[in-house]
Amino acid sequence: MIKLGIIIDIDSPLTFTFKVFDDVDHEVSIGMFVIVEENDSIILARITRMFRRNLLLQDRILSSIEPESIEKLKSYGIDVQYVASNTYCKCVIVGVWNGKKVDVCRRPPKLFSYVSKPSSKLLEEILKPSSSDVLLDIGHLRGYPSIRARIDGNKLVTHHCAILASTGSGKSWLAGVIIEELFTKAKIPIIVFDPHSEYSSMQIPAYRIGIELSSSERILADEISSNVHVYVPGKVDTSAIDEYFEERFYVKRKYVRFGIKPHKLPFNILLKLLDHYYGISETQKRILEEAWFSIRREDIVSIQDLLKQVEEYGKEAAPRGYAGEIALSTLISKLRQLFESRPFFITKFAEHYGSDLIRELDFEEIVNTPGIHVFDLSGLDLIDQQAIITLVLDSIMKLATKRKSMPTFIVIEEAHNFAPSKGDAISLNSILRIAREGRKFGVGLCIISQRPARIHPDVLSQCMTQIFKRMISPIDIKYVRDVTEFTTIEDLWEVRLLNEEDALIVGISTPIPLPIKVRKRYTAHGGITPTIKTRVKLSLKPT
Ligand SMILES: Nc1ncnc2c1ncn2[C@@H]1O[C@H](COP(=O)(O)OP(=O)(O)OP(=O)(O)O)[C@@H](O)[C@H]1O
Ligand SMILES: [Mg+2]
């Protein structure tokens, strides 16, 4: 075990600072594990900050040194500047290793104790997975390529997780890795809400785009990619994305066009959409409510049938006289416009878009089909995206509470848009419900965001595993620290400095905070920032 330095300051029960020995200066880096050996246990800590001091720069000493004397000493072979330079590392204590598990550290180490670099063997021992049967292999421990970084898939799913980082720092890549692992190890349905059409690329095994995979990895890549089911809203023009996909991967994107029958829309979603697009008066709200809960859904095939019934039942609820008539007739025309203009409604029997049949979704089938089910929501307005997410989540929860579904994992990209901390979103309550109750019914959430401070605190605080990639914004860092349970300010210091492949995992899916290098992907990553050329191409396409 390499001795790295000695402790010179204990500034809190959970942090200490050590002075690095000159000859091992190159061995230390931010994020690495260090240990302090005590009589019968080992204190495990991580370096979170590093700083260098030169004693000559202290005012008192500086004023009493002549530059000539420094030069003179140099001529005798003594470089005072070098001798007076010191490197210090601030560490946060992770816990005490008692040979079996990592306990909470109740006594800080002693001043002047040696700080050492742990051997791979010791770290392997500490990180040895317990009996959990679903271990997700998402990379390796940073600085130790031979030690796999494994997290507990059961806890990740049942207790929810959050992937938080600045934009472009590798969130979706990592989400892809987690999805690949969960699918191959747990064989459960994974639902992905994809506002940027990034996850369809999981239909392509990575070796087809030149990524080197071993023969066993190729088998996994084939298995994963052939179980990616993409759903696009019925009447959204996806030709630009389809062409881009085909140019990049030399195969056509496969998807199903899905639609929603308007009469099956829950009242609260209908009301929000109607109010958002056309505004709705209190009278119209009352008429619609009365009518919506009375209509005979079994008799409805087209929107004409539906509107006729709304009119029929609405008449009974509308106030007598001219004002009532006007309220009802404008309500009917607003409903017609809504159903005809939103691209996800099925307006008639066997409706097609081009040659594709628009299908009604069978949620029971989806949540009982192990695979990766990607809802490509690109091309929809935010409120429409929220409406679809609400509809899907509510249907999943309904089935889950009746025990009619397999354990399900739900990935929500750009989560701040769907469960915002401020303002209203149709989807907020559905996400909150899963965050609070999903665990009991086997429904897990993974929220992904580049603006953690904009996510509703009750959603974020329910995510018992947090995965950080590089995050810079002090506002986001402070918010995460305030809202979540497992992070300290020292941990979050480190996340400013993470590279593209780096991540820090904290929370209940891992025995100790894990600084990792994320593994390569088995399927193609779709989140490649388009170059100016591809951007021009995409934007030239009519939408
Ligand atoms: N572990 C990794 N190994 C290699 N390259 C990576 C890794 N993670 C990310 N990248 C690269 O970084 C780019 C950005 O990653 P990604 O699309 O996952 O970022 P993001 O955080 O999801 O971005 P956005 O905020 O725009 O959604 C990718 O296109 C990929 O090239
Ligand atoms: Mg992304």
XYZ file of C-alpha atoms and ligand atoms in Angstrom:
575
model
C 0.000 0.000 0.000
C 1.502 3.347 -1.025
C 1.699 5.956 1.732
C 0.409 9.203 0.279
C 0.802 11.657 3.168
C -0.143 12.561 6.725
C -3.233 14.139 8.210
C -2.634 17.717 9.259
C -6.154 18.949 9.938
C -9.489 17.496 11.027
C -11.985 20.211 10.238
C -15.234 18.330 10.814
C -16.248 14.834 11.973
C -16.436 13.724 8.380
C -13.624 15.577 6.651
C -9.865 15.821 7.026
C -6.961 17.319 5.160
C -3.645 15.598 4.528
C -0.321 16.841 3.283
C 0.888 14.855 0.308
C 4.432 13.473 0.374
C 6.467 15.087 -2.422
C 7.517 11.850 -4.079
C 3.922 10.605 -4.542
C 2.378 13.878 -5.650
C 1.598 12.351 -9.056
C -0.394 9.535 -7.422
C -3.187 11.702 -6.017
C -6.205 13.022 -7.871
C -9.654 14.319 -7.044
C -12.229 11.570 -6.587
C -9.782 8.796 -5.637
C -10.229 6.621 -2.568
C -7.745 6.827 0.299
C -7.555 4.930 3.580
C -6.360 5.556 7.109
C -5.482 2.359 8.964
C -6.404 2.192 12.613
C -5.965 -0.649 15.104
C -8.805 -2.909 14.035
C -10.441 -1.032 11.228
C -9.797 1.039 8.152
C -11.255 4.484 7.570
C -12.224 4.873 3.943
C -12.331 8.364 2.443
C -12.322 10.128 -0.906
C -10.328 13.109 -2.065
C -12.737 15.870 -2.984
C -10.429 18.898 -3.254
C -6.742 19.500 -3.841
C -4.749 22.637 -3.352
C -1.106 23.647 -3.393
C 0.560 26.137 -1.056
C 4.014 27.617 -1.088
C 5.188 28.721 2.326
C 7.323 31.391 0.716
C 4.168 33.129 -0.384
C 3.100 33.891 3.178
C 3.354 37.655 3.606
C 5.674 37.566 6.599
C 8.155 35.263 4.930
C 7.828 36.898 1.542
C 8.778 40.293 2.933
C 11.930 38.950 4.568
C 13.330 37.099 1.565
C 15.556 38.715 -0.969
C 15.245 37.201 -4.459
C 19.079 37.079 -4.537
C 19.192 34.751 -1.537
C 16.833 32.336 -3.288
C 19.167 32.325 -6.279
C 22.187 31.890 -3.989
C 20.672 28.829 -2.316
C 19.862 27.456 -5.758
C 23.557 27.637 -6.626
C 24.180 25.357 -3.608
C 21.663 22.917 -5.052
C 18.733 23.925 -2.810
C 15.576 25.039 -4.592
C 13.751 26.810 -1.774
C 10.630 27.329 -3.863
C 10.413 23.609 -4.447
C 11.196 22.717 -0.829
C 8.535 25.135 0.426
C 5.805 23.858 -1.918
C 3.198 21.534 -0.505
C 0.171 19.743 -1.897
C -2.837 19.242 0.342
C -5.897 17.094 -0.182
C -9.228 17.537 1.477
C -11.079 14.256 1.979
C -14.592 13.277 2.907
C -14.914 10.156 5.050
C -17.013 7.466 3.420
C -17.114 5.100 6.387
C -15.224 2.500 8.384
C -14.426 -0.883 6.873
C -14.607 -3.516 9.567
C -13.680 -6.418 7.325
C -17.289 -7.201 6.466
C -19.055 -3.973 5.679
C -18.691 -0.220 5.627
C -20.102 1.318 8.815
C -20.735 4.935 9.670
C -17.576 6.587 10.980
C -18.234 7.894 14.481
C -14.682 8.953 15.354
C -12.471 10.928 13.002
C -8.914 9.665 12.449
C -6.032 11.094 14.474
C -3.833 13.948 13.369
C -0.527 12.818 11.864
C -1.989 9.443 10.853
C -0.706 8.126 7.566
C -3.024 8.292 4.574
C -2.506 5.516 2.005
C -3.708 4.426 -1.372
C -5.903 1.330 -0.990
C -4.902 -1.776 -2.913
C -7.185 -3.018 -5.698
C -7.740 -6.131 -3.591
C -9.076 -4.132 -0.655
C -11.392 -2.042 -2.856
C -12.625 -5.155 -4.594
C -13.380 -6.672 -1.213
C -15.247 -3.550 -0.063
C -17.246 -3.353 -3.275
C -17.980 -7.060 -3.490
C -21.685 -7.235 -4.291
C -24.005 -8.660 -1.683
C -26.602 -11.257 -2.517
C -28.576 -9.013 -4.871
C -29.546 -10.923 -7.984
C -29.649 -7.978 -10.402
C -26.268 -6.312 -10.612
C -25.868 -3.668 -13.260
C -22.365 -3.480 -14.647
C -22.103 0.112 -15.733
C -18.379 0.659 -15.996
C -15.312 0.463 -13.818
C -14.062 2.222 -10.746
C -12.188 5.366 -11.740
C -8.449 4.702 -11.487
C -8.972 0.922 -11.220
C -9.794 -0.495 -14.677
C -9.944 -4.021 -13.271
C -12.654 -3.253 -10.697
C -16.150 -3.372 -12.172
C -18.600 -0.702 -11.014
C -21.764 -2.579 -10.194
C -24.939 -1.158 -8.788
C -27.927 -2.894 -7.303
C -30.587 -3.020 -10.017
C -33.392 -3.870 -7.589
C -32.786 -0.825 -5.442
C -32.201 1.400 -8.445
C -35.591 0.495 -9.870
C -37.730 0.253 -6.770
C -36.324 3.333 -5.048
C -36.039 5.466 -8.175
C -32.976 7.245 -9.495
C -31.938 10.555 -11.000
C -29.244 11.283 -13.579
C -28.239 14.893 -13.163
C -25.685 16.920 -15.069
C -25.070 19.865 -17.331
C -26.053 19.589 -20.938
C -23.897 17.450 -23.207
C -22.144 15.716 -20.341
C -23.250 12.158 -21.091
C -26.577 11.709 -19.275
C -28.379 9.943 -22.118
C -25.355 7.760 -22.855
C -25.368 6.567 -19.263
C -29.139 6.121 -19.254
C -28.640 3.910 -22.310
C -26.068 1.827 -20.422
C -28.455 1.397 -17.472
C -31.304 0.436 -19.814
C -29.100 -2.114 -21.615
C -28.061 -3.642 -18.302
C -31.554 -3.701 -16.839
C -32.996 -5.304 -19.915
C -30.356 -8.040 -20.146
C -30.193 -8.750 -16.406
C -33.803 -8.251 -15.290
C -35.861 -8.769 -18.457
C -38.465 -6.199 -17.495
C -40.377 -3.653 -19.563
C -38.566 -0.322 -19.669
C -40.564 2.689 -20.806
C -38.580 5.645 -22.170
C -40.081 9.077 -22.788
C -37.844 10.529 -25.428
C -38.501 14.183 -26.316
C -35.504 14.418 -28.668
C -35.806 11.202 -30.631
C -32.511 9.880 -29.303
C -33.361 6.398 -28.121
C -34.544 4.861 -31.426
C -30.847 4.365 -32.158
C -30.872 1.555 -29.586
C -32.312 -0.536 -32.441
C -28.774 -0.575 -33.865
C -26.111 -2.857 -32.303
C -23.010 -0.733 -31.663
C -20.709 -3.034 -33.660
C -22.620 -1.973 -36.768
C -21.263 1.557 -36.348
C -17.690 0.443 -35.825
C -17.580 0.022 -32.046
C -15.503 -2.938 -31.024
C -17.473 -5.523 -29.072
C -16.405 -8.979 -27.925
C -18.422 -11.948 -29.176
C -20.409 -12.164 -25.919
C -21.073 -8.410 -26.058
C -22.257 -8.797 -29.657
C -24.791 -11.367 -28.538
C -26.070 -8.943 -25.890
C -26.127 -6.102 -28.431
C -28.258 -8.192 -30.796
C -30.599 -9.202 -28.023
C -31.085 -5.641 -26.766
C -31.437 -3.984 -30.163
C -34.031 -6.466 -31.353
C -36.213 -5.669 -28.347
C -36.440 -1.909 -28.846
C -40.006 -0.922 -29.724
C -40.497 2.665 -30.840
C -43.851 4.428 -30.765
C -44.415 7.723 -32.592
C -47.568 9.842 -32.316
C -50.015 9.038 -35.127
C -49.857 12.053 -37.384
C -46.430 13.550 -36.664
C -44.268 13.948 -39.754
C -41.131 12.017 -38.863
C -39.563 11.981 -42.336
C -36.580 14.213 -41.396
C -35.710 12.021 -38.417
C -36.279 8.813 -40.397
C -33.976 10.014 -43.175
C -31.311 11.086 -40.699
C -31.545 7.666 -39.049
C -31.232 5.828 -42.353
C -28.284 7.939 -43.488
C -26.482 7.267 -40.229
C -27.226 3.599 -39.765
C -28.064 2.387 -43.310
C -31.324 0.800 -42.142
C -34.810 2.148 -41.711
C -36.065 3.152 -38.292
C -38.796 0.773 -37.144
C -41.759 2.136 -35.268
C -45.452 1.875 -34.615
C -47.698 4.900 -35.044
C -49.910 5.201 -31.996
C -53.036 7.186 -31.399
C -55.470 7.947 -28.622
C -59.215 7.696 -29.028
C -60.551 11.069 -27.835
C -63.458 9.550 -25.905
C -60.983 7.574 -23.804
C -59.163 10.710 -22.695
C -59.417 11.306 -18.936
C -61.414 14.424 -18.146
C -58.575 16.269 -16.403
C -56.254 15.907 -19.409
C -58.966 16.946 -21.849
C -59.745 20.025 -19.789
C -56.097 21.091 -19.558
C -55.541 20.673 -23.297
C -58.729 22.493 -24.180
C -57.996 25.334 -21.813
C -54.411 25.613 -23.022
C -55.226 25.771 -26.726
C -58.579 27.534 -26.826
C -59.484 28.737 -23.332
C -62.623 27.470 -21.657
C -65.204 29.275 -19.521
C -66.577 28.056 -16.210
C -69.944 27.324 -17.855
C -68.272 25.286 -20.598
C -66.274 23.411 -17.990
C -69.489 22.444 -16.185
C -71.225 21.396 -19.403
C -68.273 19.319 -20.501
C -67.897 17.627 -17.121
C -71.525 16.620 -17.069
C -71.413 15.356 -20.639
C -68.011 13.613 -20.372
C -69.127 11.380 -17.533
C -72.442 10.520 -19.217
C -71.468 9.578 -22.774
C -71.981 5.994 -23.953
C -68.438 5.177 -25.006
C -69.324 1.803 -26.508
C -71.344 3.553 -29.240
C -68.506 5.816 -30.404
C -66.469 5.109 -33.541
C -65.593 8.552 -34.903
C -65.277 12.043 -33.456
C -68.642 12.894 -35.062
C -70.281 10.281 -32.821
C -68.483 11.692 -29.809
C -69.398 15.321 -30.503
C -73.009 14.371 -31.114
C -73.188 12.784 -27.674
C -71.430 15.721 -25.995
C -74.070 17.946 -27.587
C -76.873 15.665 -26.493
C -75.769 15.440 -22.841
C -74.386 18.976 -22.828
C -77.828 20.383 -23.646
C -79.123 19.017 -20.374
C -76.289 20.656 -18.437
C -76.231 23.986 -20.304
C -78.062 26.960 -18.796
C -81.367 27.675 -20.471
C -81.431 30.391 -23.121
C -79.167 31.927 -25.687
C -76.038 32.156 -23.493
C -76.239 28.458 -22.744
C -76.660 27.591 -26.431
C -73.650 29.673 -27.418
C -71.529 28.176 -24.620
C -72.395 24.681 -25.818
C -71.908 25.316 -29.522
C -68.509 27.010 -29.024
C -67.500 24.170 -26.711
C -68.336 21.665 -29.435
C -66.329 23.561 -32.044
C -63.360 23.873 -29.664
C -63.507 20.128 -29.039
C -63.668 19.434 -32.790
C -60.642 21.694 -33.412
C -58.704 20.065 -30.601
C -59.343 16.514 -31.818
C -58.577 17.411 -35.423
C -55.472 19.496 -34.783
C -53.591 17.448 -32.201
C -51.584 14.805 -34.063
C -52.106 12.030 -31.534
C -55.877 11.614 -31.746
C -57.533 8.849 -33.723
C -60.464 10.592 -35.357
C -61.997 7.763 -37.362
C -62.121 4.027 -37.759
C -58.891 2.431 -39.118
C -57.187 5.799 -39.520
C -53.916 5.806 -41.448
C -50.976 8.175 -41.770
C -49.602 7.552 -45.253
C -49.657 3.797 -45.445
C -49.187 3.285 -41.677
C -52.166 2.272 -39.601
C -52.501 4.375 -36.449
C -52.908 1.934 -33.593
C -54.413 2.323 -30.204
C -51.904 1.441 -27.506
C -52.418 -1.716 -25.488
C -50.814 -0.754 -22.198
C -51.392 -4.142 -20.640
C -49.366 -5.728 -23.408
C -46.597 -3.124 -23.096
C -46.131 -3.525 -19.350
C -46.037 -7.283 -19.727
C -43.535 -7.350 -22.586
C -39.919 -7.244 -21.449
C -38.168 -4.842 -23.755
C -37.332 -1.209 -24.304
C -40.454 0.749 -25.196
C -39.513 4.164 -26.513
C -42.136 6.883 -26.820
C -40.652 9.275 -29.335
C -42.314 12.562 -28.415
C -40.227 14.803 -30.655
C -42.347 16.918 -32.952
C -44.999 17.502 -30.291
C -45.644 20.667 -28.309
C -44.623 20.474 -24.681
C -48.208 20.334 -23.447
C -48.983 17.458 -25.818
C -45.889 15.638 -24.571
C -47.100 16.184 -21.002
C -50.548 14.866 -21.900
C -49.165 11.673 -23.422
C -46.796 11.082 -20.513
C -49.716 11.512 -18.098
C -51.857 9.108 -20.050
C -49.164 6.446 -20.236
C -48.105 6.820 -16.585
C -51.675 6.716 -15.282
C -52.407 3.614 -17.334
C -49.248 1.936 -16.049
C -50.088 2.770 -12.431
C -53.652 1.557 -12.866
C -52.427 -1.820 -14.086
C -49.682 -1.955 -11.456
C -52.065 -1.312 -8.570
C -54.213 -4.200 -9.836
C -51.036 -6.319 -10.039
C -51.557 -6.737 -13.746
C -48.075 -5.696 -14.825
C -44.484 -6.799 -14.514
C -42.106 -4.567 -12.525
C -41.667 -1.584 -14.803
C -38.895 0.990 -15.106
C -39.767 4.404 -16.493
C -37.145 6.766 -17.883
C -38.130 10.420 -18.227
C -35.721 12.631 -20.182
C -35.876 16.392 -19.590
C -37.762 15.666 -16.357
C -37.816 19.353 -15.365
C -40.358 19.882 -18.169
C -42.708 17.225 -16.852
C -42.354 17.563 -13.082
C -41.401 21.221 -12.671
C -40.672 22.845 -9.317
C -42.535 25.980 -10.396
C -45.594 26.418 -12.559
C -48.073 23.874 -13.762
C -47.633 20.733 -15.839
C -50.371 18.201 -16.565
C -47.906 15.402 -15.883
C -46.714 16.608 -12.468
C -49.259 14.723 -10.356
C -48.770 11.452 -12.211
C -44.994 11.643 -11.763
C -45.380 12.633 -8.105
C -47.651 9.663 -7.538
C -45.133 7.220 -8.986
C -42.294 8.871 -7.068
C -44.241 8.439 -3.820
C -46.131 5.179 -4.338
C -44.539 3.434 -7.331
C -42.217 1.410 -5.105
C -45.128 -0.469 -3.525
C -46.364 -1.553 -6.919
C -43.065 -2.258 -8.669
C -42.988 0.905 -10.767
C -39.621 2.649 -10.767
C -38.598 6.028 -12.124
C -35.392 7.335 -13.620
C -35.480 11.071 -14.085
C -32.898 12.785 -16.231
C -32.279 16.502 -16.241
C -29.730 19.183 -16.959
C -31.611 21.601 -14.711
C -32.066 19.792 -11.380
C -33.117 23.039 -9.676
C -36.209 23.064 -11.871
C -37.389 19.586 -10.838
C -40.108 19.337 -8.236
C -38.401 18.735 -4.863
C -40.753 15.904 -3.897
C -39.836 14.003 -7.056
C -36.105 14.561 -6.714
C -36.037 13.714 -3.024
C -37.674 10.333 -3.710
C -34.808 9.338 -6.004
C -32.702 7.296 -3.644
C -29.898 6.851 -6.136
C -28.359 9.923 -7.677
C -25.963 9.727 -10.536
C -23.978 12.813 -11.306
C -22.092 13.650 -14.404
C -20.354 17.016 -14.757
C -22.527 19.700 -13.185
C -21.393 23.284 -12.942
C -24.307 25.563 -12.073
C -24.029 26.622 -8.395
C -27.823 26.956 -8.272
C -28.308 23.333 -9.332
C -25.576 22.123 -6.995
C -27.093 23.920 -4.010
C -30.588 22.666 -4.824
C -29.449 19.045 -5.123
C -27.636 19.325 -1.811
C -30.692 20.811 -0.085
C -33.215 18.373 -1.531
C -31.432 15.035 -1.535
C -30.308 12.814 1.261
C -27.038 11.284 0.211
C -24.921 14.148 -1.022
C -22.584 16.353 0.908
C -21.241 19.652 -0.280
C -17.847 17.953 -0.543
C -19.222 15.324 -2.956
C -20.696 18.034 -5.079
C -17.397 19.915 -5.273
C -16.116 17.031 -7.265
C -18.923 16.915 -9.830
C -17.724 20.173 -11.371
C -14.609 18.363 -12.518
C -15.949 15.204 -14.082
C -14.975 14.241 -17.629
C -17.315 12.981 -20.342
C -16.936 9.343 -19.307
C -16.919 10.005 -15.553
C -19.828 9.752 -13.161
C -20.345 9.773 -9.420
C -23.018 7.500 -8.003
C -24.400 8.022 -4.537
C -27.344 6.503 -2.693
C -28.773 3.155 -1.816
C -27.811 1.191 -4.943
C -24.160 1.266 -3.987
C -22.476 0.481 -0.644
C -20.280 3.586 -0.908
C -20.256 6.597 -3.257
C -18.781 5.324 -6.493
C -16.596 7.400 -8.777
C -16.772 5.536 -12.077
C -15.837 5.532 -15.747
C -18.989 4.682 -17.665
C -18.647 1.684 -19.961
C -19.023 1.659 -23.725
C -22.445 1.196 -25.235
C -23.668 -2.069 -26.758
C -26.218 -0.223 -28.857
C -25.793 2.989 -30.835
C -26.053 6.245 -28.922
C -28.470 8.631 -30.576
C -27.631 11.839 -28.792
C -24.867 12.925 -31.100
C -24.932 16.688 -31.357
C -25.766 17.331 -35.001
C -23.107 19.224 -36.906
C -24.090 22.441 -38.662
C -24.503 20.370 -41.824
C -26.956 17.911 -40.283
C -28.770 20.719 -38.484
C -29.354 22.553 -41.752
C -30.564 19.335 -43.301
C -32.992 18.629 -40.454
C -34.307 22.162 -40.332
C -34.915 22.256 -44.086
C -37.407 19.443 -43.770
C -41.006 20.539 -43.388
C -42.412 19.535 -40.024
N -19.239 7.205 -21.385
C -18.982 7.793 -22.560
N -18.022 7.317 -23.369
C -17.752 7.908 -24.545
N -18.393 9.003 -25.019
C -19.352 9.529 -24.268
C -19.701 8.960 -23.000
N -20.683 9.693 -22.471
C -20.946 10.667 -23.367
N -20.159 10.567 -24.435
C -20.142 11.488 -25.597
O -20.688 12.725 -25.183
C -21.741 13.119 -26.047
C -22.873 13.719 -25.238
O -23.454 12.690 -24.466
P -25.023 12.662 -24.175
O -25.798 12.826 -25.413
O -25.278 11.451 -23.363
O -25.127 13.957 -23.285
P -26.398 14.533 -22.516
O -25.915 14.933 -21.180
O -27.513 13.570 -22.584
O -26.717 15.800 -23.400
P -28.074 16.658 -23.477
O -28.111 17.515 -22.257
O -27.891 17.437 -24.723
O -29.216 15.692 -23.535
C -22.161 11.867 -26.788
O -22.552 12.140 -28.090
C -20.953 10.990 -26.763
O -20.211 11.214 -27.934
Mg -29.426 13.728 -23.478
